[in-house]
Coordinates of C-alpha atoms and ligand atoms in Angstrom, one line a residue:
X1 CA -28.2 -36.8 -9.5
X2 CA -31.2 -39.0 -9.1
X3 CA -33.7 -39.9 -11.8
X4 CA -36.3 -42.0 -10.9
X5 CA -39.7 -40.5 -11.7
X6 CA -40.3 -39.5 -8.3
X7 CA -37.3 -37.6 -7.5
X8 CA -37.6 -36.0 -11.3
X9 CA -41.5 -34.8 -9.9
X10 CA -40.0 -33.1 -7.2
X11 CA -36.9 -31.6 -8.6
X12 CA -38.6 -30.6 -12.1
X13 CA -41.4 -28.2 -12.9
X14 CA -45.0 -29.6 -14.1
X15 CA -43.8 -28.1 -17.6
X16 CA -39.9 -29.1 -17.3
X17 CA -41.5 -33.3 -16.0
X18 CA -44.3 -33.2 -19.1
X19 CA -41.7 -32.1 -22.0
X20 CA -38.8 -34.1 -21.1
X21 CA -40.6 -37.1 -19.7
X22 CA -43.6 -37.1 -21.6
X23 CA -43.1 -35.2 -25.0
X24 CA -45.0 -32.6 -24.1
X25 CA -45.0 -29.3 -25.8
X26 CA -44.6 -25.9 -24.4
X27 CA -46.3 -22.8 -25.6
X28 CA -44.8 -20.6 -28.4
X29 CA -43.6 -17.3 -27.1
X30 CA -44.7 -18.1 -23.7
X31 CA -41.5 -20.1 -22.7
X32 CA -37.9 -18.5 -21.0
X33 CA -35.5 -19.0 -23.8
X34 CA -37.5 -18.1 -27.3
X35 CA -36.3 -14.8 -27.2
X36 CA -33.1 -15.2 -24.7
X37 CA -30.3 -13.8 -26.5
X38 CA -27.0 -13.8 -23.4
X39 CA -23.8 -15.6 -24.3
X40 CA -23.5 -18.8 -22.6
X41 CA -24.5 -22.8 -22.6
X42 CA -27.9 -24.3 -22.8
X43 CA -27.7 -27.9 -20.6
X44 CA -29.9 -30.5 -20.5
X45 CA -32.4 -29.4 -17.5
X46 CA -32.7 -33.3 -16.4
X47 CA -28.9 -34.4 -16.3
X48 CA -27.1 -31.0 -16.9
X49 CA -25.3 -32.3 -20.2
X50 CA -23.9 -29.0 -22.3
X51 CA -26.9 -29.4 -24.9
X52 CA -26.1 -26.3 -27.3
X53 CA -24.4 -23.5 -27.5
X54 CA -25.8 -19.3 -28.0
X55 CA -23.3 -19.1 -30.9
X56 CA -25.7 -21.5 -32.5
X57 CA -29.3 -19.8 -32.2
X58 CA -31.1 -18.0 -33.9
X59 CA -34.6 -16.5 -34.2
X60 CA -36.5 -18.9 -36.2
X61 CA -39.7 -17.1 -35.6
X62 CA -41.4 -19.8 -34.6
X63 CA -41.4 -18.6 -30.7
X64 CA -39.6 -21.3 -29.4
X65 CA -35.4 -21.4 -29.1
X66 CA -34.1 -22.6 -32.3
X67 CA -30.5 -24.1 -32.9
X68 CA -28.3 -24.7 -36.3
X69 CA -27.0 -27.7 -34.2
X70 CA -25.8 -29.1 -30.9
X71 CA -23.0 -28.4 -29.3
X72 CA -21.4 -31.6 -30.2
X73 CA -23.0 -34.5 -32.6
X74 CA -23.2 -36.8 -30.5
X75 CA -24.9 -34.8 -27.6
X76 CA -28.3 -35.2 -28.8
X77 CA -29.9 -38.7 -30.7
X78 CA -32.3 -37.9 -33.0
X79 CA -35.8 -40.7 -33.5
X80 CA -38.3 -40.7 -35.8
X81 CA -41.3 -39.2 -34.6
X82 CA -45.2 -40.4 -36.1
X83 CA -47.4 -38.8 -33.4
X84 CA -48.6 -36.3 -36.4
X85 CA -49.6 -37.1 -39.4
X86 CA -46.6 -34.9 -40.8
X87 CA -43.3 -36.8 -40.2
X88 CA -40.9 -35.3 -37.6
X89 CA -37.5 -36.3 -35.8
X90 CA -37.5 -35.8 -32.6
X91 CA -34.3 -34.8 -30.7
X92 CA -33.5 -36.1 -27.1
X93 CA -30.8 -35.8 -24.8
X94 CA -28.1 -38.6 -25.7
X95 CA -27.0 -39.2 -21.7
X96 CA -30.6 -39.1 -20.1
X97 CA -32.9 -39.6 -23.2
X98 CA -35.1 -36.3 -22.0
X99 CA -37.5 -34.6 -24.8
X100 CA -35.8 -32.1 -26.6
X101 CA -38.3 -30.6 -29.6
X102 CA -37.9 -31.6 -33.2
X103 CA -35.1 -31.0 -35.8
X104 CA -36.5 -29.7 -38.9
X105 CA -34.2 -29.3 -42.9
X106 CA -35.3 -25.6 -43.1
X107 CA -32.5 -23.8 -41.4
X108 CA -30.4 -21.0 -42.1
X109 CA -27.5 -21.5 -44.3
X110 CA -25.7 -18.4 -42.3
X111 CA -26.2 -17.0 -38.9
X112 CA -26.7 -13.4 -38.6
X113 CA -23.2 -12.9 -37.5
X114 CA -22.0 -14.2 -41.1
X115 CA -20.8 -17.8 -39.5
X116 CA -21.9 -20.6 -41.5
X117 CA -25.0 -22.9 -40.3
X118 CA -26.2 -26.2 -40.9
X119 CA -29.3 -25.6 -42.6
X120 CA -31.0 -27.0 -40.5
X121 CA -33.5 -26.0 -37.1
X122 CA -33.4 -27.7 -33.8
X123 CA -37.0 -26.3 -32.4
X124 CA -36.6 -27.0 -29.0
X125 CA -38.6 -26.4 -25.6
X126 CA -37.5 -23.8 -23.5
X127 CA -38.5 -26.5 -20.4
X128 CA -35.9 -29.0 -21.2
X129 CA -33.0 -26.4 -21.5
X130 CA -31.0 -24.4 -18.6
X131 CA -29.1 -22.0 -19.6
X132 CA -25.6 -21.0 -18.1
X133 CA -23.4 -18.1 -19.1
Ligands
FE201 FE1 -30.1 -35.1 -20.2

């Protein structure tokens, strides 16, 4: 799979190119995945990695999909974020480096299903995600 910026402008959306190439972010409740609730694999939607997992999401309320954590530790790398004035770490993909969202400390201890969480919320963007069940 190529990604140079031109084949990514062609293959990608507008939406999919701005979040994982530029940081963009997409619009709360407006996005595929917020309220997507099928069994199945979330992959990166630049380099197909297996990003996270249904087991792990939840509804944070927030309108965007929200994970207790990645499918394995070292799929995602995690960078300090200053672009607001309120400190954030932002979450890429560890193979391609695409724009994930954010990862935040104020997760759910338990999922709804009584499995044990992190505590904490990956607030991603539907546009960087493809999901596969
Ligand atoms: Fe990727």
């Amino acid at each position: 799979m190529e990604n140079s910026k031109e084949d990514l402008k062609k293959r990608l959306t507008d939406e999919q190119y701005e979040v994982t190439q530029n940081k963009a972010t997409e619009k709360p409740f407006d996005n595929v995945y917020w309220d997507h609730k099928d069994k199945g694999t979330y992959r990166c939607v630049v380099c197909n990695e297996p990003l996270f997992s249904s087991g792990d999401k939840y509804d944070s309320g927030t309108g965007w999909p929200s994970f207790t954590k990645p499918v394995r530790s070292d799929s995602v790398d995690k960078r300090e974020d200053n672009s607001i004035i309120q400190e954030r770490t932002e979450v890429v993909c560890k193979k391609c480096g695409a724009h994930l969202g954010h990862v935040f400390d104020d997760g759910p201890s338990t999922l709804p299903s009584g499995k044990p969480a992190t505590g904490q919320r990956y607030c991603l963007n539907s546009a960087s995600l493809c999901f596969e069940s």
